[in-house]
Amino acid sequence: MTYDEIIKSLKEDPLEELLKRADKIRREYVGEEVHLRGIIEFSNYCVNNCLYCGLRRDNHRLKRYRMKPQEIINLARNLIKQGVKTIVLQSGDDLAYKRDDITEIVKAIKQEGEVAITLSLGERPFSDYETWRQAGADRYLMKHETVNPELYAQLHPGKTFEGRLRHIVFLKELGYEIGVGNIVGLPGQSFEDLAGDILFIKEIEADMAGIGPFIPQENTPLADKPSGSVELTLRVLALVRIVAKTPHLPATTALATLGGEDAQLKALRGGANVIMPNFTPEEFSRNYKIYDGKTKVTFSRAKELIKKAGRKIGQDIGGSLRCRTHPKL
Ligand code: 5AD
């Protein structure tokens, strides 16, 4: 699809029709399996000040926490015992964990069994990414948030889209499977911007893309802005599947927060093939307040959802499907 066709489709195509088209492509390119990625939100400290995010540096109302490396490793061991095949280690941009701390955590977890590790720690010195890759980290999740450079600069004080892109490209060159993704319904965002996001995901050859609606957080400068729409998020998700074909696409927690189980089920029926259950201990997760009302997608809820959608739980680590040969690729 061309840029103009994507814009037209985003605005005009009936939702049901888009979901159906995406579902067909999902079946053809990605199959029936839904992969579970267990997420551990190990720190909510952040050096950045993103206007939309409750973890922003200037939010002094947030109770901050850091899990100790040994706590993280013990929790990861527990996930592996429960059959989780991918562990996502996520935090704010928290430089208190030094390069070697993360290296030790990655090595210790990789010793526990057949498991893929996704890091989602924000922007770090490039040499850190290199060391962690050598230590066994498989994937890196660094959402591009929006491709509109002006909007990007406005929402991320002191940062640029170009800079973000450099990190993503470098991670790719190191052999990480890369996850990108955008927020839908950011204040000031246009349909043109969203079409750009969809084409970006295709062009960067993303292995994964996380797409969720904007949800205001009370202690941020965007507290009074309206939420993004569940329907528009589902449209973007479906179009990413239609345009980019193979990336892993989660039915995101942000989507569940705004639209409940119904929205997650629609996502699974409209292109999504991943769910990211949350394993952060409650004492910490209640303070991982990226946005208001954040739902906790538990392991059991995730498994039930897959059953309800009539799909199968992924049995292996669920690696990138980007290289899978297909006559139409
Ligand atoms: N609404 C929706 N998504 C948000 N994120 C952060 N703040 C918000 C918000 N208010 C997303 C960003 C970030 C991910 C961890 O959460 O995309 O990369």
XYZ file of C-alpha atoms and ligand atoms in Angstrom:
347
model
C 0.000 0.000 0.000
C 1.173 3.535 -0.730
C 1.296 6.327 1.813
C -1.901 7.861 0.380
C -3.725 4.532 0.361
C -2.806 3.961 3.996
C -4.144 7.372 5.009
C -7.391 6.742 3.146
C -7.761 3.296 4.679
C -7.063 4.635 8.204
C -9.819 7.196 7.770
C -12.438 5.361 5.773
C -12.259 1.553 5.713
C -14.827 -0.156 7.936
C -13.036 -1.524 11.018
C -14.399 -5.060 10.591
C -13.081 -5.235 7.053
C -9.600 -4.086 8.114
C -9.474 -6.609 10.956
C -10.488 -9.401 8.595
C -7.806 -8.502 6.040
C -5.178 -8.338 8.786
C -6.342 -11.663 10.220
C -5.932 -13.367 6.867
C -2.374 -12.071 6.480
C -1.574 -13.000 10.084
C -2.716 -16.561 9.438
C -0.731 -16.787 6.223
C 2.559 -15.239 7.413
C 2.661 -15.793 11.157
C 0.403 -18.756 11.898
C -1.860 -19.646 14.814
C 0.606 -19.331 17.673
C 0.386 -16.444 20.122
C 3.692 -15.858 21.897
C 3.851 -14.897 25.566
C 6.542 -12.442 26.605
C 6.908 -12.226 30.381
C 7.698 -8.689 31.458
C 9.601 -7.638 34.563
C 9.477 -3.886 35.248
C 12.511 -3.753 37.493
C 12.929 0.015 38.025
C 10.757 3.085 37.568
C 13.578 5.629 37.831
C 14.100 7.661 34.664
C 16.532 10.394 33.610
C 14.205 11.529 30.833
C 11.268 13.877 30.965
C 8.879 12.659 28.256
C 5.734 14.760 28.427
C 3.316 11.808 28.295
C 4.988 9.424 30.715
C 4.334 9.120 34.437
C 7.899 7.898 35.044
C 9.271 11.255 33.847
C 12.082 12.760 35.916
C 10.015 15.738 37.100
C 7.227 13.593 38.513
C 8.114 13.934 42.191
C 4.818 12.381 43.264
C 5.865 8.926 42.112
C 7.276 6.502 44.648
C 10.426 5.199 42.993
C 11.810 1.661 43.281
C 14.691 -0.435 42.068
C 14.765 -4.224 42.214
C 18.097 -5.722 43.188
C 19.923 -7.764 40.536
C 19.479 -10.942 42.582
C 15.738 -10.248 42.937
C 15.450 -9.855 39.177
C 17.355 -13.086 38.551
C 15.264 -15.036 41.082
C 12.045 -13.757 39.540
C 13.264 -14.648 36.043
C 14.094 -18.175 37.235
C 10.548 -18.450 38.499
C 9.129 -17.367 35.118
C 11.234 -19.945 33.308
C 9.910 -22.641 35.662
C 6.382 -21.579 34.737
C 7.183 -22.121 31.063
C 7.816 -18.549 29.936
C 10.107 -18.576 26.884
C 10.854 -14.854 26.565
C 11.730 -12.531 29.413
C 11.448 -8.792 28.874
C 13.505 -6.719 31.288
C 12.094 -3.212 31.303
C 12.847 -0.026 33.244
C 12.912 3.714 32.848
C 16.174 5.118 31.475
C 17.889 4.307 34.774
C 21.656 4.695 34.654
C 22.093 3.447 38.219
C 22.315 -0.056 36.770
C 25.806 -0.031 35.310
C 26.740 -1.895 32.179
C 28.228 -4.762 34.198
C 25.130 -5.063 36.412
C 22.948 -5.711 33.371
C 25.577 -8.034 31.860
C 25.575 -10.163 35.013
C 21.771 -10.308 35.056
C 21.638 -11.337 31.386
C 24.292 -14.040 31.842
C 22.657 -15.455 34.957
C 19.231 -15.673 33.324
C 20.589 -17.252 30.140
C 22.148 -19.998 32.278
C 18.727 -20.965 33.608
C 17.480 -22.493 30.375
C 16.195 -22.079 26.823
C 14.957 -18.529 27.090
C 15.146 -15.377 24.989
C 15.934 -12.092 26.682
C 14.516 -8.798 25.512
C 16.037 -5.657 26.979
C 13.919 -2.509 27.175
C 16.092 -0.092 29.116
C 15.932 2.980 26.901
C 18.911 4.753 25.374
C 22.349 3.741 26.615
C 25.927 4.182 25.367
C 26.390 2.060 22.225
C 29.155 0.053 23.898
C 26.614 -1.144 26.485
C 24.413 -2.638 23.768
C 27.444 -4.434 22.373
C 28.464 -5.943 25.701
C 24.936 -7.123 26.489
C 24.551 -8.686 23.065
C 27.779 -10.626 23.663
C 26.444 -11.649 27.068
C 23.469 -13.271 25.352
C 20.715 -10.649 25.084
C 18.610 -11.525 22.047
C 16.269 -8.629 21.478
C 15.935 -4.943 22.235
C 12.662 -3.082 22.516
C 13.002 0.605 21.750
C 9.777 2.125 20.603
C 10.128 4.926 18.059
C 7.006 6.577 19.632
C 6.274 8.794 16.574
C 8.016 9.405 13.248
C 7.015 13.070 13.186
C 10.336 14.783 14.086
C 8.689 17.993 15.362
C 6.216 16.098 17.527
C 9.038 13.810 18.709
C 11.173 16.769 19.811
C 8.236 18.441 21.516
C 7.292 15.352 23.552
C 10.848 14.288 24.432
C 12.755 17.304 25.830
C 16.384 17.322 24.698
C 15.880 14.371 22.332
C 15.424 13.932 18.587
C 13.840 11.332 16.353
C 17.104 11.176 14.421
C 18.949 10.247 17.612
C 16.384 7.572 18.423
C 16.782 6.141 14.944
C 20.565 5.935 15.352
C 20.094 3.770 18.448
C 17.598 1.501 16.695
C 19.825 1.072 13.635
C 22.891 0.358 15.770
C 21.003 -2.290 17.759
C 19.979 -3.914 14.503
C 23.562 -3.932 13.243
C 24.628 -5.726 16.424
C 22.232 -8.536 15.556
C 19.520 -7.819 18.062
C 15.986 -8.572 16.962
C 14.472 -5.140 17.256
C 11.125 -4.029 18.585
C 9.832 -0.586 17.689
C 6.333 0.851 17.881
C 4.329 4.008 18.241
C 1.728 5.655 20.412
C -1.630 6.313 18.742
C -3.576 9.467 19.538
C -0.791 11.648 20.883
C -1.903 15.269 21.199
C -1.076 16.979 17.898
C -0.666 13.737 15.917
C -2.211 13.468 12.431
C -3.337 10.612 10.165
C -0.304 11.445 8.024
C 1.942 10.841 11.035
C 0.308 7.455 11.665
C 0.728 6.437 8.019
C 4.391 7.372 8.458
C 4.622 5.148 11.549
C 3.134 2.209 9.652
C 5.575 2.598 6.744
C 8.470 3.094 9.158
C 7.782 -0.271 10.808
C 7.903 -1.915 7.388
C 10.957 -0.041 6.140
C 13.109 -0.561 9.225
C 12.260 -4.288 8.914
C 11.160 -4.445 12.518
C 10.994 -7.858 14.138
C 8.337 -6.593 16.513
C 6.174 -3.507 16.924
C 4.219 -2.517 20.027
C 1.298 -0.231 19.242
C -0.849 1.278 21.954
C -3.174 4.223 22.501
C -2.077 7.369 24.301
C -3.441 7.396 27.865
C -3.010 10.543 29.978
C -1.231 10.260 33.335
C -2.300 12.630 36.104
C 1.139 13.924 37.108
C 2.309 14.841 33.617
C 1.976 17.970 31.437
C -0.475 16.042 29.217
C -2.784 15.100 32.114
C -5.747 16.984 30.659
C -5.440 15.744 27.094
C -7.924 13.225 25.726
C -6.979 9.544 25.417
C -6.268 8.005 22.064
C -9.019 5.876 20.565
C -9.236 2.099 20.833
C -10.684 1.894 17.359
C -7.951 3.975 15.725
C -5.315 1.888 17.545
C -6.889 -1.294 16.151
C -6.866 0.243 12.672
C -3.179 1.110 12.922
C -2.376 -2.370 14.245
C -4.297 -4.058 11.419
C -2.609 -1.888 8.798
C 0.838 -2.697 10.209
C 0.032 -6.390 9.755
C -1.276 -5.768 6.221
C 1.664 -3.596 5.169
C 4.638 -5.074 7.048
C 3.377 -8.714 7.131
C 5.759 -10.537 9.509
C 6.530 -8.464 12.624
C 5.406 -9.827 15.966
C 2.538 -7.589 17.092
C 1.374 -7.607 20.694
C -2.173 -6.932 21.843
C -0.764 -4.293 24.183
C -1.452 -3.561 27.838
C -2.344 0.039 26.917
C -5.041 -1.311 24.608
C -6.320 -3.557 27.417
C -6.314 -0.603 29.801
C -8.528 1.522 27.551
C -10.674 -1.115 25.865
C -10.587 -4.095 28.218
C -10.542 -7.719 27.160
C -12.786 -6.936 24.219
C -10.134 -4.692 22.654
C -7.404 -7.285 23.214
C -9.551 -9.960 21.593
C -10.215 -7.690 18.632
C -6.475 -7.090 18.349
C -5.836 -10.855 18.290
C -8.511 -11.175 15.610
C -7.041 -8.280 13.651
C -3.355 -9.019 13.238
C -1.843 -9.392 16.725
C 0.128 -12.536 17.679
C 1.784 -11.664 21.010
C 0.701 -10.954 24.594
C 3.022 -9.585 27.258
C 1.888 -10.795 30.701
C 3.231 -8.809 33.621
C 5.259 -10.596 36.332
C 6.419 -7.556 38.299
C 5.695 -8.135 42.016
C 2.664 -6.094 43.086
C 4.607 -3.994 45.626
C 6.604 -2.584 42.692
C 4.188 -2.754 39.764
C 1.685 -0.488 41.473
C 4.297 2.253 41.090
C 5.128 1.575 37.452
C 2.679 4.307 36.511
C 3.476 5.004 32.870
C -0.161 6.008 32.365
C -3.301 6.060 34.539
C -5.250 2.915 35.394
C -2.657 0.559 33.872
C -4.213 -2.895 33.735
C -2.230 -5.875 34.940
C -2.309 -8.530 32.264
C -1.533 -11.625 34.327
C -0.149 -14.909 33.002
C -3.480 -16.691 33.541
C -5.466 -13.894 31.918
C -3.145 -13.968 28.914
C -3.534 -17.732 28.521
C -7.330 -17.475 28.805
C -7.398 -14.758 26.182
C -5.515 -16.947 23.721
C -7.988 -19.744 24.333
C -10.939 -17.393 23.872
C -9.492 -16.184 20.587
C -9.290 -19.829 19.444
C -5.534 -19.733 19.052
C -2.532 -21.739 20.291
C 0.058 -20.724 22.867
C 3.523 -20.442 21.302
C 5.654 -23.416 22.340
C 9.139 -22.106 21.577
C 10.959 -18.806 22.032
C 9.034 -17.269 19.148
C 11.933 -15.673 17.302
C 11.748 -13.220 14.436
C 9.706 -14.293 11.433
C 11.211 -11.634 9.228
C 13.509 -13.999 7.369
C 10.885 -16.643 6.777
C 10.671 -17.072 3.050
C 7.303 -16.523 1.557
C 6.447 -16.190 -2.140
C 4.851 -12.840 -1.521
C 7.671 -11.267 0.461
N 0.244 6.520 27.063
C 0.530 5.466 26.256
N 1.721 4.879 26.188
C 2.701 5.388 26.955
N 3.977 5.034 27.108
C 4.537 5.835 28.008
N 3.648 6.732 28.460
C 2.490 6.477 27.817
C 1.194 7.055 27.838
N 0.912 8.089 28.637
C 4.585 3.942 26.355
C 5.744 4.405 25.502
C 6.924 3.703 26.112
C 6.287 2.468 26.727
C 7.067 1.802 27.799
O 5.072 2.969 27.242
O 5.551 3.977 24.173
O 7.902 3.379 25.173
